[in-house]
Amino acid sequence: MKHPIFFLFFVLATISVIHATPHGLTKRATQFTQCVTFDISGTAPIDITEAAVEVVIYDDNDYYLPVNGNVCELYKHCPVKKDTEFDFQFLIKPKDLPQNYHIDVWIHNATCFAL
């Protein structure tokens, strides 16, 4: 009489453990999003021969993520003459872009003058 009860207890305990163990057989949808691309445009107040683009992304806690680039590598018509309009795209590939953020864009020439 003791053996069938022990066997039943063992089977129920085994089923309980198997049911409680997580398994990775559920399908998960992988979502890929596009990288963030910004159009940077304006009118050059001075001649731009060689300048750096600095894009700073701030979140709600004023944590910032600086991203840098070179204007002449991003803009095909470099150098840019004074009072000439320019327009180029800047691709940002941050690891973790916050849900809410604001962006500052700075263009510096060789003398660190913000354009």
C-alpha positions as a Markdown table, in Angstrom:
| # | Residue | x | y | z |
|---|---|---|---|---|
| 1 | Met | 0.0 | 0.0 | 0.0 |
| 2 | Lys | 2.9 | 2.4 | 0.7 |
| 3 | His | 4.4 | 2.0 | -2.8 |
| 4 | Pro | 1.5 | 3.3 | -4.9 |
| 5 | Ile | 1.1 | 6.4 | -2.7 |
| 6 | Phe | 4.8 | 7.1 | -2.8 |
| 7 | Phe | 4.7 | 6.6 | -6.6 |
| 8 | Leu | 1.7 | 9.0 | -6.9 |
| 9 | Phe | 3.5 | 11.6 | -4.8 |
| 10 | Phe | 6.6 | 11.3 | -6.9 |
| 11 | Val | 4.7 | 11.7 | -10.1 |
| 12 | Leu | 2.7 | 14.7 | -8.9 |
| 13 | Ala | 5.9 | 16.4 | -7.5 |
| 14 | Thr | 7.7 | 15.8 | -10.9 |
| 15 | Ile | 4.8 | 17.3 | -12.9 |
| 16 | Ser | 4.7 | 20.3 | -10.5 |
| 17 | Val | 8.4 | 21.0 | -11.0 |
| 18 | Ile | 8.3 | 20.5 | -14.8 |
| 19 | His | 5.3 | 22.9 | -15.0 |
| 20 | Ala | 7.0 | 25.5 | -12.8 |
| 21 | Thr | 10.3 | 25.5 | -14.8 |
| 22 | Pro | 10.4 | 28.2 | -17.5 |
| 23 | His | 11.2 | 27.1 | -21.0 |
| 24 | Gly | 12.4 | 29.2 | -24.0 |
| 25 | Leu | 10.1 | 27.7 | -26.5 |
| 26 | Thr | 7.8 | 30.6 | -26.7 |
| 27 | Lys | 8.4 | 32.7 | -29.8 |
| 28 | Arg | 9.4 | 36.3 | -29.2 |
| 29 | Ala | 9.2 | 39.0 | -31.9 |
| 30 | Thr | 12.5 | 40.8 | -32.4 |
| 31 | Gln | 12.0 | 44.4 | -33.3 |
| 32 | Phe | 14.6 | 46.3 | -35.2 |
| 33 | Thr | 14.2 | 50.1 | -35.5 |
| 34 | Gln | 16.0 | 52.5 | -37.8 |
| 35 | Cys | 18.8 | 54.6 | -36.6 |
| 36 | Val | 18.0 | 58.2 | -35.9 |
| 37 | Thr | 18.8 | 60.5 | -38.9 |
| 38 | Phe | 18.7 | 64.3 | -38.6 |
| 39 | Asp | 18.7 | 66.9 | -41.3 |
| 40 | Ile | 21.1 | 69.7 | -40.4 |
| 41 | Ser | 20.7 | 72.9 | -42.4 |
| 42 | Gly | 21.3 | 76.6 | -42.3 |
| 43 | Thr | 23.1 | 79.5 | -43.7 |
| 44 | Ala | 26.8 | 79.8 | -43.1 |
| 45 | Pro | 27.7 | 83.1 | -41.3 |
| 46 | Ile | 31.4 | 82.6 | -42.2 |
| 47 | Asp | 33.3 | 80.4 | -44.6 |
| 48 | Ile | 33.3 | 76.8 | -43.4 |
| 49 | Thr | 36.5 | 75.1 | -44.5 |
| 50 | Glu | 36.8 | 72.5 | -41.9 |
| 51 | Ala | 34.4 | 72.3 | -39.0 |
| 52 | Ala | 33.1 | 69.8 | -36.5 |
| 53 | Val | 29.5 | 68.9 | -35.9 |
| 54 | Glu | 28.6 | 68.1 | -32.3 |
| 55 | Val | 25.1 | 66.8 | -31.6 |
| 56 | Val | 24.3 | 66.5 | -27.9 |
| 57 | Ile | 21.2 | 64.5 | -26.8 |
| 58 | Tyr | 19.8 | 65.4 | -23.4 |
| 59 | Asp | 17.2 | 63.3 | -21.5 |
| 60 | Asp | 14.8 | 64.4 | -18.8 |
| 61 | Asn | 17.6 | 64.1 | -16.1 |
| 62 | Asp | 19.9 | 66.4 | -18.2 |
| 63 | Tyr | 22.2 | 63.4 | -18.9 |
| 64 | Tyr | 23.8 | 64.0 | -22.2 |
| 65 | Leu | 25.2 | 61.8 | -24.9 |
| 66 | Pro | 27.6 | 63.7 | -27.3 |
| 67 | Val | 27.9 | 62.5 | -30.9 |
| 68 | Asn | 30.6 | 64.1 | -33.1 |
| 69 | Gly | 31.2 | 64.3 | -36.8 |
| 70 | Asn | 33.1 | 66.3 | -39.5 |
| 71 | Val | 31.2 | 68.7 | -41.7 |
| 72 | Cys | 33.4 | 68.2 | -44.7 |
| 73 | Glu | 32.9 | 64.4 | -44.5 |
| 74 | Leu | 29.1 | 64.8 | -44.2 |
| 75 | Tyr | 28.5 | 67.6 | -46.7 |
| 76 | Lys | 29.6 | 67.0 | -50.3 |
| 77 | His | 30.0 | 70.7 | -51.2 |
| 78 | Cys | 32.7 | 71.5 | -48.7 |
| 79 | Pro | 34.0 | 74.2 | -48.2 |
| 80 | Val | 30.9 | 76.3 | -47.7 |
| 81 | Lys | 31.1 | 80.0 | -48.6 |
| 82 | Lys | 29.8 | 82.7 | -46.4 |
| 83 | Asp | 26.0 | 83.3 | -46.8 |
| 84 | Thr | 25.5 | 80.0 | -48.6 |
| 85 | Glu | 22.9 | 77.5 | -47.5 |
| 86 | Phe | 24.0 | 74.0 | -46.5 |
| 87 | Asp | 22.0 | 70.9 | -45.8 |
| 88 | Phe | 23.3 | 67.4 | -44.8 |
| 89 | Gln | 22.1 | 64.4 | -42.9 |
| 90 | Phe | 23.7 | 63.3 | -39.7 |
| 91 | Leu | 23.2 | 59.6 | -38.6 |
| 92 | Ile | 23.2 | 58.9 | -34.9 |
| 93 | Lys | 23.7 | 55.3 | -33.6 |
| 94 | Pro | 23.4 | 55.6 | -29.8 |
| 95 | Lys | 23.2 | 52.4 | -27.8 |
| 96 | Asp | 20.3 | 53.5 | -25.7 |
| 97 | Leu | 18.4 | 56.5 | -26.9 |
| 98 | Pro | 16.1 | 57.7 | -24.1 |
| 99 | Gln | 12.3 | 57.8 | -24.6 |
| 100 | Asn | 12.1 | 61.6 | -24.1 |
| 101 | Tyr | 15.0 | 63.7 | -25.2 |
| 102 | His | 16.0 | 67.1 | -26.7 |
| 103 | Ile | 18.8 | 67.8 | -29.0 |
| 104 | Asp | 21.4 | 70.6 | -29.3 |
| 105 | Val | 23.4 | 70.9 | -32.5 |
| 106 | Trp | 26.7 | 72.9 | -32.6 |
| 107 | Ile | 28.9 | 73.5 | -35.6 |
| 108 | His | 32.4 | 74.6 | -34.6 |
| 109 | Asn | 35.2 | 75.8 | -36.9 |
| 110 | Ala | 38.9 | 75.4 | -36.2 |
| 111 | Thr | 39.0 | 78.4 | -33.8 |
| 112 | Cys | 36.1 | 76.9 | -31.7 |
| 113 | Phe | 33.7 | 79.5 | -32.9 |
| 114 | Ala | 30.2 | 78.2 | -32.8 |
| 115 | Leu | 28.4 | 78.8 | -36.1 |
